[in-house]
């Protein structure tokens, strides 16, 4: 009896310990993120003194300032444009390639598969300098022909680079899915006189929809949040949101415009947070499906 | 005959765009990293001079590079051990114990992973701010607010640990969710029989959970090391930009600095090559050291 009681006590202690640990981590995540939201509606004078005070009112002017004075409105539009374009290019290019690589053996197919697998290990941070220099050269060449510079400071080119660098992971994930679908579906379609192209678009792609959604989710997040490529390739006025935010961070050090900075932060993270809340199940499930992403 | 031709046209049309984009924007730039590392090249001017391995020779004597090397290794070591440890423990708790709000915790823990590194840096610069920061104002309650504020990002000795915390904060949820997924595939019957045998929670964790998801741990470990090199660059670039006085300079931030600020592209790329080889070597070592007979279940 005595023994059992002791065990019970130990068990409760263990439970308490677990909850404390879990809550500590949860608080360390929720509080800073929540604090940013509260800070974004504070007036600038409220930032001097205790950071834990609640905002006095709803100072929406921060967001208007961020949108207009700090150009976050324009950057927001740029980010949407680049992300959507990159996703579109990525899907149009990666889907057929993944399908064919999973289904057909042809001359060079093994080499191409190995190439994309190796691509998983190439990180953008290493190659951003050569990509930048490649565009500098290309622009110089265009100018020597009497044209205008085209490659640098072009949102479309940034989207193209995003899509290209996401190819290995996307193809890896999608062809991993296509391999699991039995061949019977296609054979039946061919029997009915459907061509290769129609079979792929009308039979196989709809079946891959869950994987396609996973691909879109992951790549949306990485394109929306990316800043090294866009910082390097967009040197003039048109920027994407994260780069604009970095600019705000640096400006804040000199001018102490806190309200604008935190409003900018909210503008950058709100879309991803909303998306996450809507699809969090899909995202965390997709991880076990897709395996890894650096 | 017509069908065979149709098929090869179809295959070519499907694969060619992906291959072309990959070659132009990934393969050639990667090749160029290696090629440029052999040249002395001052950027925009067109004076490329082949110098062989000279860039690497300079690199070996570059104390700044050596410092970024130390910083990177320190970051990788601490961040990897702490993150892996915590995410395994939390994953085991959340998937083995009956916890109220299990789903809630999983959702919350994953949030840092969906935020941009710039956002994370901005959040942490608010936390670490010496005067009005969240951290100092809490600590101020205990040690009295009149004392000089702690410079989390300004103190050369302290700043690297401030980065460590930010990196762990960023990574923990992602790996936890990943381990939860693989722990879910461990059959319940093993735990039941372990319970009958009287093995405790900790014993079960080390004798059942860990060995059975070992393959997964190995792969994540390899990827984690490679991605730490990248994430440390992204955070450093946005949060401290290598400062104060090079105290947080890491591999890739030093490379970027040499290539852009200093405009010595050839030298920057030589750094890139060394880092590339270093990360490959490190993951090969990890792969080798962690090799165990895979357990079937």
PDB file of N, CA, C and O in Angstrom, chain A residues 42-49 56:
ATOM      1  N   UNK A  42       0.885  49.730 -31.239  1.00  0.00           N
ATOM      2  CA  UNK A  42       1.278  50.723 -30.239  1.00  0.00           C
ATOM      3  C   UNK A  42       1.746  51.995 -30.921  1.00  0.00           C
ATOM      4  O   UNK A  42       2.292  51.954 -32.026  1.00  0.00           O
ATOM      5  N   UNK A  43       1.603  53.094 -30.205  1.00  0.00           N
ATOM      6  CA  UNK A  43       2.172  54.338 -30.705  1.00  0.00           C
ATOM      7  C   UNK A  43       3.659  54.379 -30.393  1.00  0.00           C
ATOM      8  O   UNK A  43       4.121  53.719 -29.468  1.00  0.00           O
ATOM      9  N   UNK A  44       4.389  55.169 -31.143  1.00  0.00           N
ATOM     10  CA  UNK A  44       5.848  55.155 -30.994  1.00  0.00           C
ATOM     11  C   UNK A  44       6.302  55.514 -29.574  1.00  0.00           C
ATOM     12  O   UNK A  44       7.261  54.949 -29.059  1.00  0.00           O
ATOM     13  N   UNK A  45       5.589  56.421 -28.931  1.00  0.00           N
ATOM     14  CA  UNK A  45       5.992  56.850 -27.582  1.00  0.00           C
ATOM     15  C   UNK A  45       5.844  55.717 -26.572  1.00  0.00           C
ATOM     16  O   UNK A  45       6.490  55.715 -25.529  1.00  0.00           O
ATOM     17  N   UNK A  46       4.995  54.730 -26.892  1.00  0.00           N
ATOM     18  CA  UNK A  46       4.769  53.635 -25.953  1.00  0.00           C
ATOM     19  C   UNK A  46       5.937  52.659 -25.901  1.00  0.00           C
ATOM     20  O   UNK A  46       5.962  51.760 -25.072  1.00  0.00           O
ATOM     21  N   UNK A  47       6.885  52.823 -26.812  1.00  0.00           N
ATOM     22  CA  UNK A  47       7.985  51.866 -26.853  1.00  0.00           C
ATOM     23  C   UNK A  47       9.099  52.192 -25.871  1.00  0.00           C
ATOM     24  O   UNK A  47       9.987  51.405 -25.656  1.00  0.00           O
ATOM     25  N   UNK A  48       9.016  53.390 -25.283  1.00  0.00           N
ATOM     26  CA  UNK A  48      10.031  53.731 -24.300  1.00  0.00           C
ATOM     27  C   UNK A  48       9.520  53.315 -22.929  1.00  0.00           C
ATOM     28  O   UNK A  48       8.391  53.567 -22.571  1.00  0.00           O
ATOM     29  N   UNK A  49      10.350  52.608 -22.214  1.00  0.00           N
ATOM     30  CA  UNK A  49       9.893  52.103 -20.915  1.00  0.00           C
ATOM     31  C   UNK A  49       9.610  50.616 -20.999  1.00  0.00           C
ATOM     32  O   UNK A  49      10.176  49.904 -21.813  1.00  0.00           O
ATOM     33  N   UNK A  56      -2.135  51.158 -25.562  1.00  0.00           N
ATOM     34  CA  UNK A  56      -3.177  52.045 -25.018  1.00  0.00           C
ATOM     35  C   UNK A  56      -4.411  52.066 -25.909  1.00  0.00           C
ATOM     36  O   UNK A  56      -5.520  52.217 -25.440  1.00  0.00           O
TER      37      UNK A  56
END
